[in-house]
GROMACS .gro file of C-alpha atoms in nm:
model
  337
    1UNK     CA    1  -6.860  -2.702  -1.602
    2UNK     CA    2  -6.594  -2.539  -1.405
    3UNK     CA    3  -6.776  -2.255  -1.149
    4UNK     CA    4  -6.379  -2.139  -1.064
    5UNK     CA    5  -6.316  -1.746  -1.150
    6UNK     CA    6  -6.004  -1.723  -1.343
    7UNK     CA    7  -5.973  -1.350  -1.201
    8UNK     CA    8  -5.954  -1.238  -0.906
    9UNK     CA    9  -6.210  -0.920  -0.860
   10UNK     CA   10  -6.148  -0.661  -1.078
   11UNK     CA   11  -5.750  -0.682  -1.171
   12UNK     CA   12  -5.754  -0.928  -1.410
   13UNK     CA   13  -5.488  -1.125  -1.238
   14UNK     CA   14  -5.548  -1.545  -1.277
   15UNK     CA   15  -5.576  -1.642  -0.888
   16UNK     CA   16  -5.302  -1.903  -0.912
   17UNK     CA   17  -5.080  -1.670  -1.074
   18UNK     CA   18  -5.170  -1.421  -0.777
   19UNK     CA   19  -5.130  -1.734  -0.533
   20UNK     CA   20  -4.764  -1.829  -0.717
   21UNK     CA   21  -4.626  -1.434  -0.667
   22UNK     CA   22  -4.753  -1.427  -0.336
   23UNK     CA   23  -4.545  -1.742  -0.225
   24UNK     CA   24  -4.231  -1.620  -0.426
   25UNK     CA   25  -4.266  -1.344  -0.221
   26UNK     CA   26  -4.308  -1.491   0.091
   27UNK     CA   27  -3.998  -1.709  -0.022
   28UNK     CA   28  -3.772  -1.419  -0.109
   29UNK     CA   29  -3.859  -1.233   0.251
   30UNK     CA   30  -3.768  -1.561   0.416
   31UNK     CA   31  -3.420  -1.580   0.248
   32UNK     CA   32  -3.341  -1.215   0.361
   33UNK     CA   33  -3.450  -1.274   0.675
   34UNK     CA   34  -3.207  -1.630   0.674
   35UNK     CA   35  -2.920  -1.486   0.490
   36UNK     CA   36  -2.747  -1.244   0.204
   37UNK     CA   37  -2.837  -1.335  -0.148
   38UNK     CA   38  -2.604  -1.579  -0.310
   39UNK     CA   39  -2.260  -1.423  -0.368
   40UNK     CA   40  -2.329  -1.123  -0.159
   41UNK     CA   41  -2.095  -1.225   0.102
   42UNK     CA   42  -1.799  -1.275  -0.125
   43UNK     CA   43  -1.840  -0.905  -0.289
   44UNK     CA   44  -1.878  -0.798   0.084
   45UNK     CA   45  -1.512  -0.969   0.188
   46UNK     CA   46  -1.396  -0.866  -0.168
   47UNK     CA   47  -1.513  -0.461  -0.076
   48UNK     CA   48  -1.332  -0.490   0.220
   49UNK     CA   49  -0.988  -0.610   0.112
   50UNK     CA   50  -1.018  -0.327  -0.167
   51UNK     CA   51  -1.110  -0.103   0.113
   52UNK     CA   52  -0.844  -0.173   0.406
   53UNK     CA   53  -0.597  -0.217   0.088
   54UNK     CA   54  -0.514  -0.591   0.163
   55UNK     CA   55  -0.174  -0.610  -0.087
   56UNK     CA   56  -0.028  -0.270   0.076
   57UNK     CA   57  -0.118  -0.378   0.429
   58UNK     CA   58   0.094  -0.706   0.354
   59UNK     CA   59   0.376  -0.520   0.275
   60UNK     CA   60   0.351  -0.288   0.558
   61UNK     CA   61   0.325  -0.596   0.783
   62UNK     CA   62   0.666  -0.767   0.549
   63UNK     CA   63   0.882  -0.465   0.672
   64UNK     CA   64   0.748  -0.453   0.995
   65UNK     CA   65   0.838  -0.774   1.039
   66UNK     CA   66   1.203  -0.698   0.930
   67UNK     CA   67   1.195  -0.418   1.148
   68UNK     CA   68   1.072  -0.598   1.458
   69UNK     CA   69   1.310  -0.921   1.333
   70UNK     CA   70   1.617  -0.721   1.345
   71UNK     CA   71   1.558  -0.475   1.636
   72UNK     CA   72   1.487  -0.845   1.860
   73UNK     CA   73   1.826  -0.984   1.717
   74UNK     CA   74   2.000  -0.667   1.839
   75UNK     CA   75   1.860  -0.686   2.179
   76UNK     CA   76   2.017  -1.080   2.136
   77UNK     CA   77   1.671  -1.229   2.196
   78UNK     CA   78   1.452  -1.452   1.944
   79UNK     CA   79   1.162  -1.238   1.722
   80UNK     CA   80   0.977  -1.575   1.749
   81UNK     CA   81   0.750  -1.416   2.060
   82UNK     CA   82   0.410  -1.313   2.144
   83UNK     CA   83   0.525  -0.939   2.091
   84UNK     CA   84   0.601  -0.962   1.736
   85UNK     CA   85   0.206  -1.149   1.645
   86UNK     CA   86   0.079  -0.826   1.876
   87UNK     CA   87   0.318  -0.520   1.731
   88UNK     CA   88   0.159  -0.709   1.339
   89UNK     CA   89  -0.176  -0.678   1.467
   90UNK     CA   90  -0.186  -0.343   1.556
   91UNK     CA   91   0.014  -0.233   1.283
   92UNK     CA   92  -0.259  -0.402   1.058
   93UNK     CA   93  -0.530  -0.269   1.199
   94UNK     CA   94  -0.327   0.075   1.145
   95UNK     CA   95  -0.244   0.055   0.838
   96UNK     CA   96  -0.637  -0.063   0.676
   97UNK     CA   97  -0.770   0.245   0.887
   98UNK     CA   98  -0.562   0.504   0.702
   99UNK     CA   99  -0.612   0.295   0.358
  100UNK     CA  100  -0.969   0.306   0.451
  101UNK     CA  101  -0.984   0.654   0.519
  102UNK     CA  102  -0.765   0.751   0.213
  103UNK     CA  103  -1.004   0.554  -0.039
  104UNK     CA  104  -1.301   0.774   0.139
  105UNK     CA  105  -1.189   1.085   0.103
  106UNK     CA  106  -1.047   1.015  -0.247
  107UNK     CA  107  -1.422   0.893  -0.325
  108UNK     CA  108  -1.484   1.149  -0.618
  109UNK     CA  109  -1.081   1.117  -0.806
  110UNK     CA  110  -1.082   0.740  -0.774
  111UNK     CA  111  -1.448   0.754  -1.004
  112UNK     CA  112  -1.277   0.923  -1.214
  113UNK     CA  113  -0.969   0.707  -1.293
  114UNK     CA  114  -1.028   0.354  -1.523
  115UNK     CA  115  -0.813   0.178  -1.255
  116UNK     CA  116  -0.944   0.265  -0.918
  117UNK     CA  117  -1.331   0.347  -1.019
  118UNK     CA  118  -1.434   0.054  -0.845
  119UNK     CA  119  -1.287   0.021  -0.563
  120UNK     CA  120  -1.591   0.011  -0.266
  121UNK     CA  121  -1.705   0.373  -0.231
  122UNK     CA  122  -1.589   0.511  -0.533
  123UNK     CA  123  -1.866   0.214  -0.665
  124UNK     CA  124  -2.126   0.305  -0.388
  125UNK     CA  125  -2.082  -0.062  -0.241
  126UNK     CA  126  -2.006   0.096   0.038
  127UNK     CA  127  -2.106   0.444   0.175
  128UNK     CA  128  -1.874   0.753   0.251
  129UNK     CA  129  -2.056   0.700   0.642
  130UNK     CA  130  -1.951   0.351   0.668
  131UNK     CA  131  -1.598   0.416   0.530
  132UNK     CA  132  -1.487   0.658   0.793
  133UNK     CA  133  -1.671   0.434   1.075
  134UNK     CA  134  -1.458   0.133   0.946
  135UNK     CA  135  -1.144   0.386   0.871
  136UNK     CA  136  -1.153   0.546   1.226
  137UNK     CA  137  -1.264   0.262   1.386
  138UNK     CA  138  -0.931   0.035   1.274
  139UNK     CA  139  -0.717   0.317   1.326
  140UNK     CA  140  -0.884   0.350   1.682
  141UNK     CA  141  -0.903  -0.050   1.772
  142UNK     CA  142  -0.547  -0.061   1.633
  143UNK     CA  143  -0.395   0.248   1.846
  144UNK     CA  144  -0.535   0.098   2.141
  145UNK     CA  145  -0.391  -0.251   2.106
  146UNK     CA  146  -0.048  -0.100   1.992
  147UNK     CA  147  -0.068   0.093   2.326
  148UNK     CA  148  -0.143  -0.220   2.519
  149UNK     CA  149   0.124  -0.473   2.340
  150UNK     CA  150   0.397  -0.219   2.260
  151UNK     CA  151   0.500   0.141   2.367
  152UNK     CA  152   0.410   0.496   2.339
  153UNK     CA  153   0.676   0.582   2.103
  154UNK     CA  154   0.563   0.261   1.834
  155UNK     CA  155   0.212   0.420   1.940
  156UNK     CA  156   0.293   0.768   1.856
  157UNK     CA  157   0.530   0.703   1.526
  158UNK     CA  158   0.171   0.491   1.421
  159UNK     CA  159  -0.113   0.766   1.468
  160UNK     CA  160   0.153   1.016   1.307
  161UNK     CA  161   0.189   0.819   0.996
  162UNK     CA  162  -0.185   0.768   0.968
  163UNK     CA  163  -0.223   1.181   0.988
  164UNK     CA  164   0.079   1.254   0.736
  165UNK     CA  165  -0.116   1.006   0.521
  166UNK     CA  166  -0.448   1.105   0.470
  167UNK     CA  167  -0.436   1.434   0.611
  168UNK     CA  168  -0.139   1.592   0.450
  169UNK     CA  169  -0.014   1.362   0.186
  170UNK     CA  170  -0.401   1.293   0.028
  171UNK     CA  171  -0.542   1.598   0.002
  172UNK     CA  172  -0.178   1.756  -0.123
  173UNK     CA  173  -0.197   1.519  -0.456
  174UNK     CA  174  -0.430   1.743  -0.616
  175UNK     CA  175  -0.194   2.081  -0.541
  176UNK     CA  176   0.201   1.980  -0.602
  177UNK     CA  177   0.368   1.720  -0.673
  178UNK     CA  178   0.583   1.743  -0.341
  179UNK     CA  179   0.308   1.513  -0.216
  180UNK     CA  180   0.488   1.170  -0.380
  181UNK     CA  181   0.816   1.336  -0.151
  182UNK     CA  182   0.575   1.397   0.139
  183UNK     CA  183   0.403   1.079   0.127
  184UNK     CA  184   0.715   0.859   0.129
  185UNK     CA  185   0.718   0.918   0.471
  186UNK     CA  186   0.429   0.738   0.590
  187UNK     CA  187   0.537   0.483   0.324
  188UNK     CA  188   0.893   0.402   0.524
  189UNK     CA  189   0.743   0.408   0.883
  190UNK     CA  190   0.694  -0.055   0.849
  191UNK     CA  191   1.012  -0.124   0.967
  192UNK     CA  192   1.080   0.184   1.234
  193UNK     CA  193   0.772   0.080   1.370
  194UNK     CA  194   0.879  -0.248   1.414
  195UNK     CA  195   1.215  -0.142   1.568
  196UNK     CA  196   1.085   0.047   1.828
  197UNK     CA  197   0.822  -0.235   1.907
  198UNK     CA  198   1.108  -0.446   1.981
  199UNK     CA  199   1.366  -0.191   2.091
  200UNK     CA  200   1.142   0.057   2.249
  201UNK     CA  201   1.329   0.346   2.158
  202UNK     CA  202   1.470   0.522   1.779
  203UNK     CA  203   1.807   0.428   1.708
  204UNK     CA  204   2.055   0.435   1.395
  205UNK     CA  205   1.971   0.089   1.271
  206UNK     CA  206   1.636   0.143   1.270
  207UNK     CA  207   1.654   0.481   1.099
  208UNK     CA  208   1.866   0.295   0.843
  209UNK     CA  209   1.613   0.048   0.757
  210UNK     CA  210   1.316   0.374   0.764
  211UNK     CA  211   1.595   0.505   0.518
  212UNK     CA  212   1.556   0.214   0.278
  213UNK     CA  213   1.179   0.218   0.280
  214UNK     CA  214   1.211   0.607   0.178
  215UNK     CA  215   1.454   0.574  -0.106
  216UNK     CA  216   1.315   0.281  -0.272
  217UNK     CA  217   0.994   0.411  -0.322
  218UNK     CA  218   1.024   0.673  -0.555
  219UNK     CA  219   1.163   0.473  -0.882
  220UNK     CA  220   0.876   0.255  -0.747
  221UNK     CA  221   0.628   0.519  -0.783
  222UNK     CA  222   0.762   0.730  -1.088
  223UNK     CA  223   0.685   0.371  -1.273
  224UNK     CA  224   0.382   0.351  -1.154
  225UNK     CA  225   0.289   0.757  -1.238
  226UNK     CA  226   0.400   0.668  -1.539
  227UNK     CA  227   0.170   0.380  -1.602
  228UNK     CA  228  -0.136   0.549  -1.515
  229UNK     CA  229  -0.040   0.934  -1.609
  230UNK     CA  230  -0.370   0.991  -1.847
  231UNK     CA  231  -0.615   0.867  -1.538
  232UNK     CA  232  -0.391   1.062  -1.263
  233UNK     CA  233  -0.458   1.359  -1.518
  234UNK     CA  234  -0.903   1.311  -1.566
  235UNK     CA  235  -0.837   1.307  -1.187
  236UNK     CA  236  -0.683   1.630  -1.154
  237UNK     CA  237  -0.379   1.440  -0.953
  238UNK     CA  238  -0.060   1.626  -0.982
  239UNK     CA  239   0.179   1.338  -1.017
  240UNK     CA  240   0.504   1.422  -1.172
  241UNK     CA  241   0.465   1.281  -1.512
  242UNK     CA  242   0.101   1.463  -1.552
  243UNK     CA  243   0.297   1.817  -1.486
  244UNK     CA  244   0.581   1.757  -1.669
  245UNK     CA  245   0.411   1.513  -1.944
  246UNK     CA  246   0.798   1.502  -2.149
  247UNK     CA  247   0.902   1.227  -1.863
  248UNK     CA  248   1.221   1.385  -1.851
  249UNK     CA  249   1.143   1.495  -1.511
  250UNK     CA  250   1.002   1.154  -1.398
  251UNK     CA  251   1.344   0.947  -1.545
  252UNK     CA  252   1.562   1.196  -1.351
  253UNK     CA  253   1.394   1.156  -1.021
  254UNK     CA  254   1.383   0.791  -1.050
  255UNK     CA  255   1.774   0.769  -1.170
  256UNK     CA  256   1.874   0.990  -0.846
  257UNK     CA  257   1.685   0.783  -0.620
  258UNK     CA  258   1.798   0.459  -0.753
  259UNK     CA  259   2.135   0.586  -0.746
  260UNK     CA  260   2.104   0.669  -0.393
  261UNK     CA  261   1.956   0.354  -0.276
  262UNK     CA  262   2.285   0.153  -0.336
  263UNK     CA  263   2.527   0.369  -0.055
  264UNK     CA  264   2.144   0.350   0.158
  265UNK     CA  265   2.095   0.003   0.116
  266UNK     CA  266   2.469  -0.085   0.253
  267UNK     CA  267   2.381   0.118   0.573
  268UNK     CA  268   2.333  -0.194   0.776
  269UNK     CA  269   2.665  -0.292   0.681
  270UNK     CA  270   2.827  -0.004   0.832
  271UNK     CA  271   2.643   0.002   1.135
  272UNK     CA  272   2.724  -0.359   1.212
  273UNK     CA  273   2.363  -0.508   1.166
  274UNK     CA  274   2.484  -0.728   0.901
  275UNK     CA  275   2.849  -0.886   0.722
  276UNK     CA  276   2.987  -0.885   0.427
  277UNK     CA  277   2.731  -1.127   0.246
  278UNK     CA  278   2.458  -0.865   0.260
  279UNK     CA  279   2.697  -0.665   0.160
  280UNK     CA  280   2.770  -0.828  -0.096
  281UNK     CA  281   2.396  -0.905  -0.209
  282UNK     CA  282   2.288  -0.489  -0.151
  283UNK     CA  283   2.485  -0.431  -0.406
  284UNK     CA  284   2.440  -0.643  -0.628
  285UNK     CA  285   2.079  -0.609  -0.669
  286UNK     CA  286   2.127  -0.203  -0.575
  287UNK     CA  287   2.330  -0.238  -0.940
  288UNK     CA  288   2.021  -0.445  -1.079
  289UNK     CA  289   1.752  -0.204  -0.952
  290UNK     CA  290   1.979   0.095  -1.070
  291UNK     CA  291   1.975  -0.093  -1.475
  292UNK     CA  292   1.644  -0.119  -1.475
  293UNK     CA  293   1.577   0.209  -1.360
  294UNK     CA  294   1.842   0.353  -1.657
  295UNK     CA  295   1.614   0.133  -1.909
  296UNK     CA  296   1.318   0.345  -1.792
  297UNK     CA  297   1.468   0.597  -1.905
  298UNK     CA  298   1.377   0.479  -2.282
  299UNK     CA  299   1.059   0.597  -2.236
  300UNK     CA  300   1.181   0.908  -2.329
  301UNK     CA  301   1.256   0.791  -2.685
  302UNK     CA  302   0.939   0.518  -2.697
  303UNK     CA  303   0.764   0.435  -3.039
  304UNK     CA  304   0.467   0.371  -2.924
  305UNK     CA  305   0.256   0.396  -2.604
  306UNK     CA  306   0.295   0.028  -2.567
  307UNK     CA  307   0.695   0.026  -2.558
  308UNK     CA  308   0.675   0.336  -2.313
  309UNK     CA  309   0.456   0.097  -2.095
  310UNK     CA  310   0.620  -0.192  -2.096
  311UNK     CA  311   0.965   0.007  -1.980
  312UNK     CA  312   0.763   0.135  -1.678
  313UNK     CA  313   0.638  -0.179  -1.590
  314UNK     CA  314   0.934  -0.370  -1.607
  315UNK     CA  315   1.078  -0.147  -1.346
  316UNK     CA  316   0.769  -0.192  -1.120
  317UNK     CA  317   0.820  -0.542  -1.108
  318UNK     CA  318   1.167  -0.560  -1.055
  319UNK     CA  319   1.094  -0.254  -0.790
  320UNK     CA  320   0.856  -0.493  -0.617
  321UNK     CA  321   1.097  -0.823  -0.653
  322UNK     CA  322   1.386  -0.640  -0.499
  323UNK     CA  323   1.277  -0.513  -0.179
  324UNK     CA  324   1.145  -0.838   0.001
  325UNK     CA  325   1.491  -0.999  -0.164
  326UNK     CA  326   1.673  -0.716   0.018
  327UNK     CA  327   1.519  -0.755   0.314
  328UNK     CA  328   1.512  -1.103   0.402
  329UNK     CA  329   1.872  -1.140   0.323
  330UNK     CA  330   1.962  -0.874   0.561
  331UNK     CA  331   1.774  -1.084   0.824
  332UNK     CA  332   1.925  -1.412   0.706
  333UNK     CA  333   2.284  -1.228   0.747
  334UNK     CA  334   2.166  -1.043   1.075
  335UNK     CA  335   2.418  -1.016   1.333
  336UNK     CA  336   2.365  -1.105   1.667
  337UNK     CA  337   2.455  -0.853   1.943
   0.00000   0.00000   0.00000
């Protein structure tokens, strides 16, 4: 006969069962200790791209490439240098600070919208405290290593896009819609930045390529207001097509922007930075951007919500095709000085 207890004193527990959750928790404090549970490192990386907005940092970096590209070619020296690696870090590191900070103190209207309501902090993944220490901290590293590798003026131009984008242009989306005009600004500095890396000073060229940034955005960003219009409105955003919910408004912008990016986009041309080919190519896909833009305006006379959002997103795409197609064929058909 068996003199084991099958209970340990007084809890009723079965001593090996005892023994078992004792070593499972021994094992589970060892693999903290070791390491992140399984997976937690990818949702960490994944939090962080959301965070530093990986896709618009890329873009920054595209046009500050162009920017840097073409301000080297007229100075008649190769963009293939240490310089242009250092000017993209910096600008990087810029550019996820503000994204950063933006996403922080839009915590509360991005848990509110379907689309953004779980991005890092919005989730709680990531606290409002570590946020702004990763936000600031970028902006910081990135200021500081702009300030070594570049200028003051690329310097400057940098920490004043970061404040007209999350201190003016963020807080202003909730009050008037002059904040899409407002933030455009911030959204064209890529390629001046890169300029005046290269150049060290702001000239017409470079204007002429901030120019391009400006004007292309807004058909851009009317399409994608018009996308997401019901989840800028449970956010109290005051995008145009949430104001003005007829779209009227929204078409009319986007037509006299797209309009104006075709005598914009032919700038270069004039000023000598590139020959007829570009010309040639501006306006042809100025004239394609502009169609596009004109169907948008269907959505004024849209069946259903589904037709309305397929004309909007048609234009986003081609709004996102034509600007890297612009670009690098005004670097292909650069001019040397």
């Amino acid at each position: 006969m068996s003199i084991v207890p099958t209970a340990a004193a007084g809890n009723g527990i079965p001593l090996q069962a005892g023994a078992e959750a004792e070593m499972q928790s021994a094992s589970s404090a060892i693999s903290a200790a070791l390491g992140p549970a399984p997976g937690a490192t990818a949702t960490f990386i994944g939090d962080l791209r959301e965070l530093f907005k990986f896709k618009v940092t890329a873009m920054v970096l595209v046009t500050t490439w162009a920017g840097f590209y073409l301000g080297s070619m007229n100075s008649g020296i190769s963009s293939m240098q240490r310089g242009l690696i250092e000017t993209l870090v910096g600008v990087a590191l810029v550019s996820a600070g503000a994204s950063a900070l933006n996403e922080a103190l839009e915590r509360k209207s991005d848990a509110m919208m379907i689309r953004t309501s779980q991005r890092p902090i919005a989730a709680g993944r990531i606290s409002l405290a570590q946020g702004l220490a990763l936000g600031l901290g970028a902006v910081a590293l990135g200021g500081f290593w702009l300030l070594y590798s570049t200028n003051l003026l690329t310097v400057g131009l940098a920490l004043l896009t970061v404040f007209t984008y999350v201190a003016i242009y963020t807080p202003l989306k909730r009050i008037t819609t002059l904040a899409t005009f407002l933030g455009a600004f911030p959204g064209a500095a890529g390629p001046l930045l890169g300029w005046t890396a290269a150049r060290g000073q702001i000239e017409w060229p470079g204007v002429a390529l901030f120019a391009i940034l400006f004007v292309w955005q807004f058909p851009h960003f009317m399409a994608i207001a018009w996308l997401y219009r019901h989840d800028y409105g449970r956010a109290g955003i005051k995008m145009l097509p949430v104001v003005q919910p007829d779209g009227v408004s929204t078409v009319i912008e986007a037509l006299f922007y797209a309009v104006l990016m075709i005598p914009v986009s032919l700038a270069p041309f004039w000023l000598g930075m590139a020959g007829i080919p570009y010309a040639i190519l501006a306006t042809v896909l100025g004239l394609l951007y502009l169609g596009y833009t004109i169907r948008f305006g269907r959505i004024l006379r849209a069946t259903s919500e589904t037709e309305s959002r397929m004309f909007a997103r048609d234009l986003l795409k081609v709004s996102v095709i034509y600007l890297p197609l612009l670009l690098t064929g005004l670097m292909l058909a650069a001019t040397v000085k």
